[in-house]
PDB file of C-alpha atoms in Angstrom:
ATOM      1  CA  UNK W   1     170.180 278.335 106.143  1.00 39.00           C
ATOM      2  CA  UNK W   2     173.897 277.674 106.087  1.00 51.00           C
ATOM      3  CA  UNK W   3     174.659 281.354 106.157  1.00 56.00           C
ATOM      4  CA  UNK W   4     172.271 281.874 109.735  1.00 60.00           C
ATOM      5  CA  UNK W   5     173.764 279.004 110.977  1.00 73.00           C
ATOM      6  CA  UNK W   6     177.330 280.561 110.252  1.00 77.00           C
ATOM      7  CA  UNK W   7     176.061 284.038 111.767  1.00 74.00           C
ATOM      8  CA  UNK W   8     175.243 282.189 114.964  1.00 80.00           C
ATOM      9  CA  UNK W   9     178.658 280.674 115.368  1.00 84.00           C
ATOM     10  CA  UNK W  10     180.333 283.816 114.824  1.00 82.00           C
ATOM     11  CA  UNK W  11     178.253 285.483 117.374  1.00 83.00           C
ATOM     12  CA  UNK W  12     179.083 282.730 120.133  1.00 87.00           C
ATOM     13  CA  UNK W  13     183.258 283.026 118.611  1.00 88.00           C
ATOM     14  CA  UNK W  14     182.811 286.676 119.576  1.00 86.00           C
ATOM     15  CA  UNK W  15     180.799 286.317 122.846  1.00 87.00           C
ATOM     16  CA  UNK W  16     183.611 283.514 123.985  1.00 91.00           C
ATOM     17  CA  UNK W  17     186.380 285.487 123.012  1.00 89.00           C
ATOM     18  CA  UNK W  18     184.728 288.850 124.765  1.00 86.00           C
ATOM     19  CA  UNK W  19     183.359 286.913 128.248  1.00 88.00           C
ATOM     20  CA  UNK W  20     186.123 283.717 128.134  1.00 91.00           C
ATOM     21  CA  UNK W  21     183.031 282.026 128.698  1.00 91.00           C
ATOM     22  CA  UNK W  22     181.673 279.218 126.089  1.00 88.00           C
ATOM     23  CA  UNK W  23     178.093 279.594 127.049  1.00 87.00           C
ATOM     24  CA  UNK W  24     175.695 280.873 129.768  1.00 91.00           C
ATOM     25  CA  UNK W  25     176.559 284.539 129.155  1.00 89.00           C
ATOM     26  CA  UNK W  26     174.370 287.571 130.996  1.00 90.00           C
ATOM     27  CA  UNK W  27     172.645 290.138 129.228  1.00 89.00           C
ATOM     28  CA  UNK W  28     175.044 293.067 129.601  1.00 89.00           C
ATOM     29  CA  UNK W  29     177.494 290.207 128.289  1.00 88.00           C
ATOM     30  CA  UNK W  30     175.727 289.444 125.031  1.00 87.00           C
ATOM     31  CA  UNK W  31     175.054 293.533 124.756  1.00 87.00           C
ATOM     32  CA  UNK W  32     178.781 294.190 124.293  1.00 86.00           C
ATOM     33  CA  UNK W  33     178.334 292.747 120.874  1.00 86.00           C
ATOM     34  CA  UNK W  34     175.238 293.639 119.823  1.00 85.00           C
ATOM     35  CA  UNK W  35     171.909 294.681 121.070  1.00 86.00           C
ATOM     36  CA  UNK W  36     168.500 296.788 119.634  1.00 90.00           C
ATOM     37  CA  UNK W  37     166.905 299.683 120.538  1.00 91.00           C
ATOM     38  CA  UNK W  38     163.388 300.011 119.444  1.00 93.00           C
ATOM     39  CA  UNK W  39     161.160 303.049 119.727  1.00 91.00           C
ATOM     40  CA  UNK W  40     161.886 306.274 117.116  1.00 90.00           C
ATOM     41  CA  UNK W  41     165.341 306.835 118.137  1.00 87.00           C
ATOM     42  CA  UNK W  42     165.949 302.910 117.781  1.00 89.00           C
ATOM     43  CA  UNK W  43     168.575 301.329 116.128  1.00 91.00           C
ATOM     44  CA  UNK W  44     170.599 298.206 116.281  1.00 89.00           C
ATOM     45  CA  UNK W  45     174.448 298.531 117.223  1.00 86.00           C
ATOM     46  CA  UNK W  46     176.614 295.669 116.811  1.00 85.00           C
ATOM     47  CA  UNK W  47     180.969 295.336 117.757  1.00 87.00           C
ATOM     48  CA  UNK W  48     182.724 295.436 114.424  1.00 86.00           C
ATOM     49  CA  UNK W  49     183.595 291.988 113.871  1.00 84.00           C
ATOM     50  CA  UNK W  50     179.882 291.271 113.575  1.00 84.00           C
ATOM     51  CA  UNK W  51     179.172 294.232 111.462  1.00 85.00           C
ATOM     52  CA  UNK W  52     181.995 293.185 109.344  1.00 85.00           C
ATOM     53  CA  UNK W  53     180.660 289.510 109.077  1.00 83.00           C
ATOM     54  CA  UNK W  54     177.289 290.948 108.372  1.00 83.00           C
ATOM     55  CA  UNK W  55     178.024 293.005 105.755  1.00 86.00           C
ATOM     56  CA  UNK W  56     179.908 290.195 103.911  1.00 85.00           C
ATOM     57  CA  UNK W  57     176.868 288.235 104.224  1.00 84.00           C
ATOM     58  CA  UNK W  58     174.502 290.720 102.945  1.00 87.00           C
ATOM     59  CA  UNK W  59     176.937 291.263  99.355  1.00 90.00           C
ATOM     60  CA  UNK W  60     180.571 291.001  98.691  1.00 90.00           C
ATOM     61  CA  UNK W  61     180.735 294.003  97.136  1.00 93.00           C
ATOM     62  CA  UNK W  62     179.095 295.724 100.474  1.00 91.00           C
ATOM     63  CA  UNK W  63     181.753 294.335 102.263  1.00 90.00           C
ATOM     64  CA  UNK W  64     184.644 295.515 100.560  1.00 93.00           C
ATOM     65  CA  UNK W  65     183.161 298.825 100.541  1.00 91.00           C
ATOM     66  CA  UNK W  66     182.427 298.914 104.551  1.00 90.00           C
ATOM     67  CA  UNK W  67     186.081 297.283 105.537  1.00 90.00           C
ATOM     68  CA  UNK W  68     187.806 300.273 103.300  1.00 93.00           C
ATOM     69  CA  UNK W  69     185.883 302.736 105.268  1.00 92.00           C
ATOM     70  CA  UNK W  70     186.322 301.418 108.208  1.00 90.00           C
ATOM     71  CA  UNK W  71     189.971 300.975 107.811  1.00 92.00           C
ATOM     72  CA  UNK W  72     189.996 304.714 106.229  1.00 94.00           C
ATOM     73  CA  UNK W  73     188.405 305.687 109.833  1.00 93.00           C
ATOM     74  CA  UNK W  74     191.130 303.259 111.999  1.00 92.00           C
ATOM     75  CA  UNK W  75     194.136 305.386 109.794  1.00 95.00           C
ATOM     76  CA  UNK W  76     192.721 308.680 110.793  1.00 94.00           C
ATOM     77  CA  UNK W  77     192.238 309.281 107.320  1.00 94.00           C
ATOM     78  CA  UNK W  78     190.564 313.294 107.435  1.00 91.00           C
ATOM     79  CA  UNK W  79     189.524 313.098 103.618  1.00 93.00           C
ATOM     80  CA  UNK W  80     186.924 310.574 105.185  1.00 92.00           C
ATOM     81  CA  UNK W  81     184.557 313.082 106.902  1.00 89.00           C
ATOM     82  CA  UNK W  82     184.453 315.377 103.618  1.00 90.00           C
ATOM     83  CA  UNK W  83     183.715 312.566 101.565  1.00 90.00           C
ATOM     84  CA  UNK W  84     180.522 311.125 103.611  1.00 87.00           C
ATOM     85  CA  UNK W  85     179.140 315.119 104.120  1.00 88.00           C
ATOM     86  CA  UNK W  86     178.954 314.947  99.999  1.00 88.00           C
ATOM     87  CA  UNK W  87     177.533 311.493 100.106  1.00 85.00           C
ATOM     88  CA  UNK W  88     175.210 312.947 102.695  1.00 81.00           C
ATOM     89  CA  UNK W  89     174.087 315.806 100.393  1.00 80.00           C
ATOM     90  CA  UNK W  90     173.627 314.395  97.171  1.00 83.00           C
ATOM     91  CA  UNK W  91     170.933 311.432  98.750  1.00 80.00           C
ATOM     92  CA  UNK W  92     169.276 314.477 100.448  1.00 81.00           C
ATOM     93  CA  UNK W  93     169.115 316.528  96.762  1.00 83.00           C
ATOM     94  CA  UNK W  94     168.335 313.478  95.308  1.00 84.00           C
ATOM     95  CA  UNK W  95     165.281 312.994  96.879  1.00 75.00           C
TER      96      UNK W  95
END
């Protein structure tokens, strides 16, 4: 329960810090960090921070492996785009 509880409060850190409101924010408000889109092209989209924070919650290991990417990405790093096409490939030949 701890771990929820520490979700939420990140959630309302990043709303505050986005808005510079404590509380009471709109819906497009709470949308610029994260929202869900249901339906067969749904998905859920979330601002980094909170993707960051999430992945750490789900495994450590997950979230050293997402913050390396994602760092890889912020450097411009062009070996990145090769290496997730082959990642790509070998799930789909793998199953």
């Amino acid at each position: 329960m701890a771990e929820g509880t520490n979700a939420a409060k990140e959630i309302v850190a990043l709303l505050s810090r986005i808005t510079g409101k404590s509380r009471n924010w709109a819906k497009d408000e709470i949308k610029s960090a994260y929202y869900t889109k249901t339906g067969q092209a749904g998905g859920t989209w979330a601002q980094e921070n909170l993707a960051l924070g999430y992945a750490a919650y789900l495994s450590a290991d997950l979230a050293v492996e997402i913050r390396d990417v994602f760092l890889r990405y912020k450097k411009g790093d062009e070996s990145l785009v090769e290496e997730i096409r082959g990642n790509r490939y070998q799930r789909e030949e793998a199953s």
